[in-house]
mmCIF file of N, CA and C in Angstrom:
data_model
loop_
_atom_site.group_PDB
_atom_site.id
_atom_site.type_symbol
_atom_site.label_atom_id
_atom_site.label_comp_id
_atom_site.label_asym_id
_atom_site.label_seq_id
_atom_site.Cartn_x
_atom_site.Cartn_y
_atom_site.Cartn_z
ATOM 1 N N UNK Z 198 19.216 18.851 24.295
ATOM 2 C CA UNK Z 198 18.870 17.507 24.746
ATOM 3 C C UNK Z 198 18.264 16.728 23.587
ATOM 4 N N UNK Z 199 18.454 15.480 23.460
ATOM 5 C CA UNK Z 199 18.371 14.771 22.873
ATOM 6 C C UNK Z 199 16.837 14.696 22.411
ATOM 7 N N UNK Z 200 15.949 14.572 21.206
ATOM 8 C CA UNK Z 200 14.976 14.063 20.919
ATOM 9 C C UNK Z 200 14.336 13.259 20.448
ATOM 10 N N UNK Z 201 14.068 12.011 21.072
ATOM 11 C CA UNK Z 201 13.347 10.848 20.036
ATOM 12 C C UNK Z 201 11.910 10.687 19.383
ATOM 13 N N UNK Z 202 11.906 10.300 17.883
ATOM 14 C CA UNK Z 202 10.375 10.039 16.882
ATOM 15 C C UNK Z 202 10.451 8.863 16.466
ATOM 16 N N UNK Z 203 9.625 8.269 17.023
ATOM 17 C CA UNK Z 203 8.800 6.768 16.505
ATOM 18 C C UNK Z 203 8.317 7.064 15.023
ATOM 19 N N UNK Z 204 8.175 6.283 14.417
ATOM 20 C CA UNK Z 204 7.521 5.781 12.988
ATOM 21 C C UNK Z 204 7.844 4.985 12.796
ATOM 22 N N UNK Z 205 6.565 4.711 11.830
ATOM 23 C CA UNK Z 205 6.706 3.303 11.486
ATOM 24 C C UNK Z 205 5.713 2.070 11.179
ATOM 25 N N UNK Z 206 4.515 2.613 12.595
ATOM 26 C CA UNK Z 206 3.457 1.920 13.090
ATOM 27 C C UNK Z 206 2.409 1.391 11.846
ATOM 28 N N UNK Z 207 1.621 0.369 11.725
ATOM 29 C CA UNK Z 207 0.678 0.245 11.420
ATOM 30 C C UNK Z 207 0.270 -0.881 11.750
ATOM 31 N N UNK Z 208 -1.100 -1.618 10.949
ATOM 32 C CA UNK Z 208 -1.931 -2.537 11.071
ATOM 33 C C UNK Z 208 -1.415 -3.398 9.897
ATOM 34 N N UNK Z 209 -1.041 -4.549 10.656
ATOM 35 C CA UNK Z 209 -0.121 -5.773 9.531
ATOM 36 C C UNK Z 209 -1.245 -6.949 9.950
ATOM 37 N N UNK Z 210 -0.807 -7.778 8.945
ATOM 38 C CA UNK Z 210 -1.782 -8.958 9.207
ATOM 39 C C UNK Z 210 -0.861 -10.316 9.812
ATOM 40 N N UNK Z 211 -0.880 -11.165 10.638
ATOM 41 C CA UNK Z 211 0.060 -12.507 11.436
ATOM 42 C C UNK Z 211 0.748 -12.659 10.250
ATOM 43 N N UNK Z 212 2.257 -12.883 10.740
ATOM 44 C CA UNK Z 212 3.139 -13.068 9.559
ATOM 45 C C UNK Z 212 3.692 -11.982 8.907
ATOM 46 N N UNK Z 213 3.186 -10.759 8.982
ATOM 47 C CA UNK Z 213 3.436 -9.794 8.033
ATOM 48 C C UNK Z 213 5.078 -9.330 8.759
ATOM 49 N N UNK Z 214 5.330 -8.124 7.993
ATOM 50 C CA UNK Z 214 6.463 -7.510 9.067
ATOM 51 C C UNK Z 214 6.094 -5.861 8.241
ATOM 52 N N UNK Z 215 7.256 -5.973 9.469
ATOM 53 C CA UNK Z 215 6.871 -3.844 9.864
ATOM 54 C C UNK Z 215 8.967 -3.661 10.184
ATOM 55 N N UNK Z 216 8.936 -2.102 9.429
ATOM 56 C CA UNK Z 216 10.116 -1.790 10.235
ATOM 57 C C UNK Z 216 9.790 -0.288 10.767
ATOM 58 N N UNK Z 217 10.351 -0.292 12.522
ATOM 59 C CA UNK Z 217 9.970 0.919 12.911
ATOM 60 C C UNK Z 217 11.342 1.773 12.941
ATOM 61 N N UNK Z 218 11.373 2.774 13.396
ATOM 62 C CA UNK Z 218 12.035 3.937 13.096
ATOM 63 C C UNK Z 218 12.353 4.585 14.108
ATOM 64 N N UNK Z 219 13.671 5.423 14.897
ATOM 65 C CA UNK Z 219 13.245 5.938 15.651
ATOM 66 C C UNK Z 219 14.169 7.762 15.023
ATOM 67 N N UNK Z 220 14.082 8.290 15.352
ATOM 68 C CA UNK Z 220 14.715 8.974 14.390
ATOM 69 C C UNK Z 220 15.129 10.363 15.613
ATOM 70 N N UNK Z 221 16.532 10.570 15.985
ATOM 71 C CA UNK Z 221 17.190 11.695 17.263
ATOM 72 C C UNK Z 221 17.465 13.208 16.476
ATOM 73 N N UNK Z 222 16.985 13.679 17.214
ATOM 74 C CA UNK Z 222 17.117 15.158 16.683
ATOM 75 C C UNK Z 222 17.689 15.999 18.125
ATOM 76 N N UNK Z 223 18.502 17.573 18.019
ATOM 77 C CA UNK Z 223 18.973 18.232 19.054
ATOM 78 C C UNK Z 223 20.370 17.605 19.473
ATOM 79 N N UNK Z 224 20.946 16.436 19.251
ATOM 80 C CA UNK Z 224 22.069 15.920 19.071
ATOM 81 C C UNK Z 224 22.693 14.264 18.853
ATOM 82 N N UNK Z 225 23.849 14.236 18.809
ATOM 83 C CA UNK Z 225 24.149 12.827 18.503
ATOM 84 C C UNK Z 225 24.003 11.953 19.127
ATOM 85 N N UNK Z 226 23.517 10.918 18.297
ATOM 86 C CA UNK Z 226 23.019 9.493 19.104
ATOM 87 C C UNK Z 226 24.183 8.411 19.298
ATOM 88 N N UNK Z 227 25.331 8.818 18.947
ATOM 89 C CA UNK Z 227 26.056 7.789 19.239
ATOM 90 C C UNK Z 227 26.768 7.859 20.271
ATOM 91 N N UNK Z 228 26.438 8.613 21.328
ATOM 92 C CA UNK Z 228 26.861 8.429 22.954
ATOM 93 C C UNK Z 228 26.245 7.301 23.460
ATOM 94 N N UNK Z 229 24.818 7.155 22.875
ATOM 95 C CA UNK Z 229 23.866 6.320 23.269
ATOM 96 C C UNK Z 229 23.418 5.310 23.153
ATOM 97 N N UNK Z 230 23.440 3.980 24.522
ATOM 98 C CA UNK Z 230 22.911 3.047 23.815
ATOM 99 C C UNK Z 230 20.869 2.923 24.019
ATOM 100 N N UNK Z 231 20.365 2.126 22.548
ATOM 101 C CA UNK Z 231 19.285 2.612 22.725
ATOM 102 C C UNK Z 231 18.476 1.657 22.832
ATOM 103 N N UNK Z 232 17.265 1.359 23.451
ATOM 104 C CA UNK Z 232 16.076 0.828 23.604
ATOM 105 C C UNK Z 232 15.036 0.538 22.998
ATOM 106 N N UNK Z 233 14.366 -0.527 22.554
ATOM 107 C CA UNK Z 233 13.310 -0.560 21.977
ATOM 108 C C UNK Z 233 11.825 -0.834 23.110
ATOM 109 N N UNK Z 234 10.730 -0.111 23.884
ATOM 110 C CA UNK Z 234 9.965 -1.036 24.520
ATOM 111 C C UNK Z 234 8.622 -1.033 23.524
ATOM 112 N N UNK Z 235 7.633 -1.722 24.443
ATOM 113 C CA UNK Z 235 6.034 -2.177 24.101
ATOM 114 C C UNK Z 235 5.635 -2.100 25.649
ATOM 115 N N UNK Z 236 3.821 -1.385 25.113
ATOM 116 C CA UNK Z 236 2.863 -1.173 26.007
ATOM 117 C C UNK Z 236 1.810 -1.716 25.298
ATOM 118 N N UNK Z 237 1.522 -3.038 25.823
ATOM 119 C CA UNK Z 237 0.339 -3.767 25.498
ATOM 120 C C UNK Z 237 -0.887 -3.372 25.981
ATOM 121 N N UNK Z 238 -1.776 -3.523 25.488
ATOM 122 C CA UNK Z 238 -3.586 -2.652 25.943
ATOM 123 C C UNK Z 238 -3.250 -3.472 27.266
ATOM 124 N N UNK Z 239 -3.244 -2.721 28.649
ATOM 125 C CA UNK Z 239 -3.804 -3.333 29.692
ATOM 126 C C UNK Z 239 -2.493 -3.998 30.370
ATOM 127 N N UNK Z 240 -1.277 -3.728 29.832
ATOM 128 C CA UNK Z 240 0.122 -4.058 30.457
ATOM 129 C C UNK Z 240 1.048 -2.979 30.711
ATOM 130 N N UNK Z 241 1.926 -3.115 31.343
ATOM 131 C CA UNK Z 241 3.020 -2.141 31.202
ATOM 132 C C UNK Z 241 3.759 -2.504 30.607
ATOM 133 N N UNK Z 242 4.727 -0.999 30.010
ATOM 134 C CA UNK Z 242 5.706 -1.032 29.429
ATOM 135 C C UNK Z 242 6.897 -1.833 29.944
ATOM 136 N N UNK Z 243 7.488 -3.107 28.470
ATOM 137 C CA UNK Z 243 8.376 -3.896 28.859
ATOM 138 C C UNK Z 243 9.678 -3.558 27.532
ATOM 139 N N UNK Z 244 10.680 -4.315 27.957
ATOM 140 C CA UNK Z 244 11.394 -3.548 27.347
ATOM 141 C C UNK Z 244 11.484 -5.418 25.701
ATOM 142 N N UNK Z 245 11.966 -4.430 24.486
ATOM 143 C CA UNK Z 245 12.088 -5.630 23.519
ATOM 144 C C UNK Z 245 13.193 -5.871 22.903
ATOM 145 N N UNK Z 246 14.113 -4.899 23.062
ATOM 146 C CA UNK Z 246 15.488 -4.745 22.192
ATOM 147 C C UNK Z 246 16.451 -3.931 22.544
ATOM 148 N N UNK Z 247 17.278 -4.251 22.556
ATOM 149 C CA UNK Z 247 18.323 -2.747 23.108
ATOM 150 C C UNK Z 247 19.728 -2.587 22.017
ATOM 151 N N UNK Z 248 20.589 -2.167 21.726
ATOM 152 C CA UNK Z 248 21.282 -2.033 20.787
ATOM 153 C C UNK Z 248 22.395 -0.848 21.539
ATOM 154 N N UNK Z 249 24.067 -1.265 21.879
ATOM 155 C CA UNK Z 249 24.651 -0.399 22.395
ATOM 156 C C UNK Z 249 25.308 1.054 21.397
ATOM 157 N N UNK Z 250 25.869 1.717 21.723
ATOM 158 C CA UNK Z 250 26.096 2.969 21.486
ATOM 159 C C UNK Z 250 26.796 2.973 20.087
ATOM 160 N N UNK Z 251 27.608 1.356 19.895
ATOM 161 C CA UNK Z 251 28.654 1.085 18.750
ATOM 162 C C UNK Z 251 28.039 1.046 17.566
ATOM 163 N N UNK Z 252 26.373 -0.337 18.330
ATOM 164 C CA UNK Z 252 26.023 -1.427 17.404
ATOM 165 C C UNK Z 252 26.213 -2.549 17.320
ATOM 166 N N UNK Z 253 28.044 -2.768 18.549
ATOM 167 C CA UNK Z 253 28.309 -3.789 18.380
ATOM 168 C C UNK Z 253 27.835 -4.907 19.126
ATOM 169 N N UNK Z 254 26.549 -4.296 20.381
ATOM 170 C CA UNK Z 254 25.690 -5.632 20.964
ATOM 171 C C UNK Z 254 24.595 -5.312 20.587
ATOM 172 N N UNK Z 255 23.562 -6.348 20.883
ATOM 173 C CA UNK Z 255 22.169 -6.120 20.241
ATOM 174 C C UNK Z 255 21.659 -7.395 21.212
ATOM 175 N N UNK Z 256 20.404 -6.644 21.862
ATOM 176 C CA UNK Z 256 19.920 -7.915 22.947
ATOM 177 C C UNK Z 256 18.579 -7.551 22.651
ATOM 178 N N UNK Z 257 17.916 -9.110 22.600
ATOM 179 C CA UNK Z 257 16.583 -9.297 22.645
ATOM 180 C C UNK Z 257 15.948 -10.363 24.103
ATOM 181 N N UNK Z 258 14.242 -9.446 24.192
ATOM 182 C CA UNK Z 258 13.647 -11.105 24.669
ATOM 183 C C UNK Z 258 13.000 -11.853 23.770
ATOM 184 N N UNK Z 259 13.279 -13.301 25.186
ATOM 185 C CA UNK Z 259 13.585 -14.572 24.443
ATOM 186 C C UNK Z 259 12.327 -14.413 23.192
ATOM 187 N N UNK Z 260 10.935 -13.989 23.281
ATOM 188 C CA UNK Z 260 9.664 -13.742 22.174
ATOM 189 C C UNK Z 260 10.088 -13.584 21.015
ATOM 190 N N UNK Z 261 10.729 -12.389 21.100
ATOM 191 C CA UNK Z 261 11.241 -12.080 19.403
ATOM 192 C C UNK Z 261 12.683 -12.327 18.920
ATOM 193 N N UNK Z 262 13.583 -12.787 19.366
ATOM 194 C CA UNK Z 262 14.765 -13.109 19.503
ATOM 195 C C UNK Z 262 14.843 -13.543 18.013
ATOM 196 N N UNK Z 263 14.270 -14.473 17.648
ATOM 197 C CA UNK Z 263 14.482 -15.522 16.374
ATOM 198 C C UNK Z 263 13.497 -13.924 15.256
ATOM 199 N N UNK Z 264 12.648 -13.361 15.583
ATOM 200 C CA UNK Z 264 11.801 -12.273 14.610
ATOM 201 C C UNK Z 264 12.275 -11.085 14.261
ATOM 202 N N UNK Z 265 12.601 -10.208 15.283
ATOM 203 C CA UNK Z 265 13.341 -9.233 15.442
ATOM 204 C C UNK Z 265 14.819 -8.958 15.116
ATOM 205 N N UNK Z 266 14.797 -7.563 14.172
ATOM 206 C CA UNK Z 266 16.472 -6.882 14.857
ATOM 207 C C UNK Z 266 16.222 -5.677 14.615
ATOM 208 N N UNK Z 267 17.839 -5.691 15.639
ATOM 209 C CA UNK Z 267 17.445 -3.784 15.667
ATOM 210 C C UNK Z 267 19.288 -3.375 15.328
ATOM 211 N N UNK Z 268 18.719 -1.940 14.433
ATOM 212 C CA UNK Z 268 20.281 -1.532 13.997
ATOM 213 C C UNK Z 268 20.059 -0.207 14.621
ATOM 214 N N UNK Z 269 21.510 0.535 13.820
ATOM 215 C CA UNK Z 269 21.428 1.654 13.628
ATOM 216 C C UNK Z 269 22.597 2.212 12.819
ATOM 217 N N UNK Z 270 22.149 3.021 12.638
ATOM 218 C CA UNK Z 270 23.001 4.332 11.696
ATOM 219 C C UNK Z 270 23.883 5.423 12.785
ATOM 220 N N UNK Z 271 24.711 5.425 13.549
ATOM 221 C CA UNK Z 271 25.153 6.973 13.798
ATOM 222 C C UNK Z 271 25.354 7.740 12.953
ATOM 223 N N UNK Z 272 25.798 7.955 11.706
ATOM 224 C CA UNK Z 272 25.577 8.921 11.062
ATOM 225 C C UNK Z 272 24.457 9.527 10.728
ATOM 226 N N UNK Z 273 23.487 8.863 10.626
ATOM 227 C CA UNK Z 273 22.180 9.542 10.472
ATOM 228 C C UNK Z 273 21.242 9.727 11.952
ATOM 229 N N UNK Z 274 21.953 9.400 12.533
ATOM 230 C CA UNK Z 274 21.241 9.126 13.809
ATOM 231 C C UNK Z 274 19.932 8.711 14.050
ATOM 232 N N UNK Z 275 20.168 7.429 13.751
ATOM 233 C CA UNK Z 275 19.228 6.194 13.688
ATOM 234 C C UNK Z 275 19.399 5.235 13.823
ATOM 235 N N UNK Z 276 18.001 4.483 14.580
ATOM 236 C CA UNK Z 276 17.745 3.598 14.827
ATOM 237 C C UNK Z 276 16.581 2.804 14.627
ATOM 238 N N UNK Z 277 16.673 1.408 14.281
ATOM 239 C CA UNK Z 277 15.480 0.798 13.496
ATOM 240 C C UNK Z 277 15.355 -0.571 14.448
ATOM 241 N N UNK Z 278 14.188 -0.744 14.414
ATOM 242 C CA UNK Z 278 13.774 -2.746 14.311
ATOM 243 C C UNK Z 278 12.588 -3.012 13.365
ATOM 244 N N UNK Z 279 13.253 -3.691 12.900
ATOM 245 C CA UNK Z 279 12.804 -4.682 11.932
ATOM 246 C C UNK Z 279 12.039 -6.198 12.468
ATOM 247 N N UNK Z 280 10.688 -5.910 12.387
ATOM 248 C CA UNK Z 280 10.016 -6.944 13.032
ATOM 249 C C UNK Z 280 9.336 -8.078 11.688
ATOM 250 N N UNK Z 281 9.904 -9.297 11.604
ATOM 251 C CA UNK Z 281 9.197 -10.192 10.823
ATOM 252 C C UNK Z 281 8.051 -11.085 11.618
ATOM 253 N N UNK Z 282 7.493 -11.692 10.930
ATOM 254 C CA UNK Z 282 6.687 -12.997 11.087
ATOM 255 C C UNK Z 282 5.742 -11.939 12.812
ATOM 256 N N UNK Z 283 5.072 -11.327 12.279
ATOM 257 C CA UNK Z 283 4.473 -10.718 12.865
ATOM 258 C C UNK Z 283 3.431 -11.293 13.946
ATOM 259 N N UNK Z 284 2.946 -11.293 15.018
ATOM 260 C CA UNK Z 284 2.064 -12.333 15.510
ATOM 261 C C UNK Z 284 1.157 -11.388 16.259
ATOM 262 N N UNK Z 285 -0.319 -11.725 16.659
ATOM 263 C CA UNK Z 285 -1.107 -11.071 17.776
ATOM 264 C C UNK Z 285 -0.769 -10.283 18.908
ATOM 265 N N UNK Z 286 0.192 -11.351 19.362
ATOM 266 C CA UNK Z 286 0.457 -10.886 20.664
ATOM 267 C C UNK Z 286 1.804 -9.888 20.817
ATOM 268 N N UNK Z 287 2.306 -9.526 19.510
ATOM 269 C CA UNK Z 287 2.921 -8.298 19.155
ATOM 270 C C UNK Z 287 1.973 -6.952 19.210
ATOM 271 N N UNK Z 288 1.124 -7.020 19.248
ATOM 272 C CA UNK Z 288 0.364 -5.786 19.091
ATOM 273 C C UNK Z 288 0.242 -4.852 20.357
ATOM 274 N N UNK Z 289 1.345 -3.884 20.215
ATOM 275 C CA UNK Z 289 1.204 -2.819 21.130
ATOM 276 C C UNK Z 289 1.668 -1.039 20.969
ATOM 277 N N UNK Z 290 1.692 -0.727 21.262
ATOM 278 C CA UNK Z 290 2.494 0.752 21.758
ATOM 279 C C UNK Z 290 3.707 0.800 21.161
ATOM 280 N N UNK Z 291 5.198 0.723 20.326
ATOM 281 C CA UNK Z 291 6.503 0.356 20.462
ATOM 282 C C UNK Z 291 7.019 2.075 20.826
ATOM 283 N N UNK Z 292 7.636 2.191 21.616
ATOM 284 C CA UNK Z 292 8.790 3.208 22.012
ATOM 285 C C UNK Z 292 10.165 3.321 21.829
ATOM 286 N N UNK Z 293 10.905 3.978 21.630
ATOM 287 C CA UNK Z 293 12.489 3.997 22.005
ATOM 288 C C UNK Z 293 12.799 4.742 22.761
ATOM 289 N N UNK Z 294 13.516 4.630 23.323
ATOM 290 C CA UNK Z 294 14.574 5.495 24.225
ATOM 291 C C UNK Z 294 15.976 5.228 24.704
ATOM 292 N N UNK Z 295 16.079 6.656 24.996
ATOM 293 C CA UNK Z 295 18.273 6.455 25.218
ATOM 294 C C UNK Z 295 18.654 5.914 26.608
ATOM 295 N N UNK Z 296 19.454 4.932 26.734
ATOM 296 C CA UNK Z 296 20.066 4.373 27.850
ATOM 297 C C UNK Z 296 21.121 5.153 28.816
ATOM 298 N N UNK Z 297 20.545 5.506 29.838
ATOM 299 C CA UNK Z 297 21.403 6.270 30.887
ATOM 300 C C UNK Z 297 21.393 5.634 31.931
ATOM 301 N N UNK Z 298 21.298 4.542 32.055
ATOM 302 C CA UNK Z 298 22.037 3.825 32.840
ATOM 303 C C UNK Z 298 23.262 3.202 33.265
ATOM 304 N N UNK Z 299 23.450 2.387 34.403
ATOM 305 C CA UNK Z 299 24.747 2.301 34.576
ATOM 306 C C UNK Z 299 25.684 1.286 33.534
ATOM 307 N N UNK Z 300 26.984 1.420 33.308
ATOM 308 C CA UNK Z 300 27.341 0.814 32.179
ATOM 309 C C UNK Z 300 27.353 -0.651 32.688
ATOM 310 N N UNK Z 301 26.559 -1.390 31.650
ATOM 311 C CA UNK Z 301 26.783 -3.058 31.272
ATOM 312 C C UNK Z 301 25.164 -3.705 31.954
ATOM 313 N N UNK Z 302 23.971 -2.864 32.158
ATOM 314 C CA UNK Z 302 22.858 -3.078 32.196
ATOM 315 C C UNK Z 302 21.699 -2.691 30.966
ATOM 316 N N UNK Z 303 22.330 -2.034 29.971
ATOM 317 C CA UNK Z 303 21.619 -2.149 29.006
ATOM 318 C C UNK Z 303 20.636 -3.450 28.386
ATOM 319 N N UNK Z 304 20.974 -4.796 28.308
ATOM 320 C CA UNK Z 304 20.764 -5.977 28.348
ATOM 321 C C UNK Z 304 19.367 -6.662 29.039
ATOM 322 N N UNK Z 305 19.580 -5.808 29.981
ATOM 323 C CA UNK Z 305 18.044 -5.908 30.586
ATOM 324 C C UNK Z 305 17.206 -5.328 30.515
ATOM 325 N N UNK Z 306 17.123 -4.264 29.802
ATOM 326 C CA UNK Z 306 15.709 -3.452 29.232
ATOM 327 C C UNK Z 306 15.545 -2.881 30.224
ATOM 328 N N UNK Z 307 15.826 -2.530 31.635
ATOM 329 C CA UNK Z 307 14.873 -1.876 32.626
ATOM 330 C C UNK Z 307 14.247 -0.574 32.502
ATOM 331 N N UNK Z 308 13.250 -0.707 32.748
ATOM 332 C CA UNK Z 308 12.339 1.166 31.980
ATOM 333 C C UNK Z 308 13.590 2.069 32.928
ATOM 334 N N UNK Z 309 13.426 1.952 34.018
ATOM 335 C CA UNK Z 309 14.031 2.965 34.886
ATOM 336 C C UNK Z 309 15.693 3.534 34.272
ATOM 337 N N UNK Z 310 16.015 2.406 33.421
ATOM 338 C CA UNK Z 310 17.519 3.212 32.724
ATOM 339 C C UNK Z 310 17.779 3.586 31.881
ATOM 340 N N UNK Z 311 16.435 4.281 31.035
ATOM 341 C CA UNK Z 311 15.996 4.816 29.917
ATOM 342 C C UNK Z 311 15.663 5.980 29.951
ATOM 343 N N UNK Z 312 16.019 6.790 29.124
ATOM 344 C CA UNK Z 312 15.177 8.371 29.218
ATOM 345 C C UNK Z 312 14.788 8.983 27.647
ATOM 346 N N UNK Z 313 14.117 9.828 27.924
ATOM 347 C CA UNK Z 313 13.929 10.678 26.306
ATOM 348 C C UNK Z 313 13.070 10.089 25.433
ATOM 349 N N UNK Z 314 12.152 9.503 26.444
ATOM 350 C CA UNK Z 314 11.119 8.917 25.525
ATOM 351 C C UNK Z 314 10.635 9.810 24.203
ATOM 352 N N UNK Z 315 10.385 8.611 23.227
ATOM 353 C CA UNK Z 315 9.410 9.423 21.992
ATOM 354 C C UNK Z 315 7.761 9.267 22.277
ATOM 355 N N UNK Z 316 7.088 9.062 21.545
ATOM 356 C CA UNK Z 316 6.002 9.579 22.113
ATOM 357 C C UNK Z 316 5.321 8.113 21.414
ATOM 358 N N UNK Z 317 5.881 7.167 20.937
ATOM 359 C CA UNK Z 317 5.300 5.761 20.575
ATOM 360 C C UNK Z 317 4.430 5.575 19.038
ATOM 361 N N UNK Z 318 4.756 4.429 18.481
ATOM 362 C CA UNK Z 318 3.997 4.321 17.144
ATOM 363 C C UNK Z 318 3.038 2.823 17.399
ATOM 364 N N UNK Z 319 1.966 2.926 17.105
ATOM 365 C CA UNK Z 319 0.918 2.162 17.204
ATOM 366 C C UNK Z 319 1.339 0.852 16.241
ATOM 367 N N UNK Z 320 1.571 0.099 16.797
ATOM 368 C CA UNK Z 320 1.763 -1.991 16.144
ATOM 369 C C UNK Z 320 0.442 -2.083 15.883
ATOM 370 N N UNK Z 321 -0.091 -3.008 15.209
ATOM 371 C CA UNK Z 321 -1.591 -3.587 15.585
ATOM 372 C C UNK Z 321 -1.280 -5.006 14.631
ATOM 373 N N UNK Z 322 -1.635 -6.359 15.081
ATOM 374 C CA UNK Z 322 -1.319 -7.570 13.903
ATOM 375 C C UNK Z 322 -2.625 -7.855 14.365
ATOM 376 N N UNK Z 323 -3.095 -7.839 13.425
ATOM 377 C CA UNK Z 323 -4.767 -8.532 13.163
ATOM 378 C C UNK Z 323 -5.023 -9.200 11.850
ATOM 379 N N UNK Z 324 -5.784 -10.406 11.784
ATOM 380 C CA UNK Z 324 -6.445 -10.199 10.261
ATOM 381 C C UNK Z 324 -7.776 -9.997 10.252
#
């Protein structure tokens, strides 16, 4: 079964950027399409990016749409977002996980059609 690792995380200052990492081990990620979420202090987990199995869609919300992207590698079996122009209210939890949901709902981030969580890398934008 599939295993996902976050990296990436740190403490950036507004404006800055960060690229996180998610990195599949135990087998190939290109069955999979994959997920980016955030757990804000005191919110639940929402979803921020999703990226299908090809590469060839890539959906954001509307927040980071213009800041954000997210790729990946199947050959290395990886997956990244690349967060610019960093802001406060970015500061959370970021996760990935693999999409097992039904086909053509990826798009909506829903936690429930996600599995194989990694275990999350700490955002923080402060100055």
């Amino acid at each position: 079964q599939l295993q996902l690792v976050e990296s990436g995380g740190a403490l950036v200052q507004p404006g800055g950027s960060l690229r996180l990492s998610c990195a599949a081990s135990g087998g190939s990620l290109d069955q999979y399409g994959v997920g980016w979420f955030r757990r804000a202090p005191g919110k639940e987990r929402d979803g921020v990016s999703g990226i299908t199995s090809s590469g060839g869609g890539k959906y954001y919300i509307a927040p980071v749409k213009d800041r954000f992207a997210i790729s990946r590698d199947n050959a290395k079996n990886m997956v990244w977002l690349q967060m610019n122009s960093l802001k406060p209210e970015d500061t959370a939890v970021y996760y990935c996980a693999l999409f097992v949901g039904p086909a053509g709902r990826l798009p909506f981030l829903m936690v429930n059609d996600f599995d194989s969580w990694g275990q999350g890398t700490q955002v923080t934008v402060s100055s």
